[in-house]
């Protein structure tokens, strides 16, 4: 995992627009899947499965979340290659 950053692009209101930017690379050229998971440290709030391939991939995922669902979010990025090797990174907002 080369990059994992999270921001809130929403104006103040009744929801958060979490924007997760990511970048991954694999020297074996066999990237397969990426999962972006948003939780409140206890429960999964939203998640996205992304099919990837090759030696590198990057992207941005957006999650609209009601403020009543959590005040602090943990974002987990998990990437797996075709051989089953997995890399995991977490960050939080705010």
Short mmCIF file of C-alpha atoms in Angstrom, two decimals:
data_model
loop_
_atom_site.label_atom_id
_atom_site.label_comp_id
_atom_site.label_asym_id
_atom_site.label_seq_id
_atom_site.Cartn_x
_atom_site.Cartn_y
_atom_site.Cartn_z
CA UNK A 1 0.00 0.00 0.00
CA UNK A 2 1.64 3.18 -1.16
CA UNK A 3 -1.06 5.69 -0.19
CA UNK A 4 -4.16 5.82 2.00
CA UNK A 5 -5.73 9.19 2.77
CA UNK A 6 -9.20 10.09 4.01
CA UNK A 7 -11.04 13.40 4.02
CA UNK A 8 -14.56 14.71 4.54
CA UNK A 9 -15.75 16.69 1.50
CA UNK A 10 -19.20 17.56 2.85
CA UNK A 11 -20.33 20.97 4.06
CA UNK A 12 -21.61 20.94 7.63
CA UNK A 13 -24.94 19.20 7.72
CA UNK A 14 -26.53 15.87 8.48
CA UNK A 15 -24.00 13.61 6.75
CA UNK A 16 -20.32 13.06 6.00
CA UNK A 17 -18.90 12.48 2.53
CA UNK A 18 -15.79 10.46 3.26
CA UNK A 19 -13.37 10.45 0.33
CA UNK A 20 -10.79 7.67 0.45
CA UNK A 21 -7.84 8.04 -1.93
CA UNK A 22 -5.61 5.00 -2.35
CA UNK A 23 -2.66 3.70 -4.32
CA UNK A 24 -1.22 0.17 -4.28
CA UNK A 25 1.61 -1.66 -6.04
CA UNK A 26 2.84 -5.24 -6.32
CA UNK A 27 6.25 -6.17 -7.78
CA UNK A 28 4.89 -9.58 -8.86
CA UNK A 29 2.41 -7.89 -11.22
CA UNK A 30 -0.59 -9.86 -9.89
CA UNK A 31 -2.85 -7.48 -7.93
CA UNK A 32 -6.33 -8.92 -7.59
CA UNK A 33 -8.71 -7.27 -5.09
CA UNK A 34 -8.93 -4.25 -2.86
CA UNK A 35 -11.42 -3.69 -0.04
CA UNK A 36 -12.13 -0.29 1.52
CA UNK A 37 -13.96 -0.67 4.84
CA UNK A 38 -15.40 2.17 6.95
CA UNK A 39 -16.22 1.37 10.56
CA UNK A 40 -16.88 3.08 13.89
CA UNK A 41 -14.35 0.77 15.63
CA UNK A 42 -17.16 -1.66 16.52
CA UNK A 43 -19.34 -2.09 13.45
CA UNK A 44 -18.87 -1.91 9.71
CA UNK A 45 -20.72 1.12 8.35
CA UNK A 46 -19.87 0.86 4.63
CA UNK A 47 -17.48 -1.11 2.43
CA UNK A 48 -16.46 -1.35 -1.21
CA UNK A 49 -14.81 -4.22 -3.11
CA UNK A 50 -12.67 -3.14 -6.08
CA UNK A 51 -11.23 -5.51 -8.70
CA UNK A 52 -7.68 -4.52 -9.64
CA UNK A 53 -4.94 -6.08 -11.75
CA UNK A 54 -1.37 -5.58 -12.87
CA UNK A 55 1.52 -4.12 -10.93
CA UNK A 56 -0.17 -0.94 -9.65
CA UNK A 57 -3.58 0.64 -9.18
CA UNK A 58 -5.03 3.78 -7.64
CA UNK A 59 -8.41 5.30 -7.13
CA UNK A 60 -10.85 7.19 -4.97
CA UNK A 61 -13.96 5.87 -3.23
CA UNK A 62 -16.66 8.09 -1.72
CA UNK A 63 -18.94 7.08 1.14
CA UNK A 64 -21.96 9.15 2.25
CA UNK A 65 -22.57 8.49 5.93
CA UNK A 66 -25.13 9.99 8.32
CA UNK A 67 -23.55 11.82 11.25
CA UNK A 68 -25.68 9.82 13.64
CA UNK A 69 -23.83 6.64 12.59
CA UNK A 70 -20.49 7.62 14.18
CA UNK A 71 -18.38 10.59 15.18
CA UNK A 72 -14.99 8.99 14.50
CA UNK A 73 -14.39 6.70 11.55
CA UNK A 74 -11.73 4.07 10.99
CA UNK A 75 -10.91 3.32 7.36
CA UNK A 76 -9.21 0.03 6.54
CA UNK A 77 -7.62 -0.69 3.17
CA UNK A 78 -6.91 -4.34 2.37
CA UNK A 79 -5.25 -5.44 -0.86
CA UNK A 80 -4.73 -9.04 -2.01
CA UNK A 81 -2.76 -10.43 -4.93
CA UNK A 82 -3.43 -13.58 -6.96
CA UNK A 83 -1.07 -15.62 -4.72
CA UNK A 84 -3.18 -14.75 -1.66
CA UNK A 85 -0.70 -12.29 -0.14
CA UNK A 86 -2.50 -9.55 1.76
CA UNK A 87 -1.48 -6.09 2.92
CA UNK A 88 -3.53 -4.02 5.35
CA UNK A 89 -3.42 -0.38 6.44
CA UNK A 90 -5.73 1.65 8.69
CA UNK A 91 -6.32 5.34 9.30
CA UNK A 92 -8.96 7.37 11.10
CA UNK A 93 -11.00 10.51 10.65
CA UNK A 94 -10.98 12.91 12.41
#
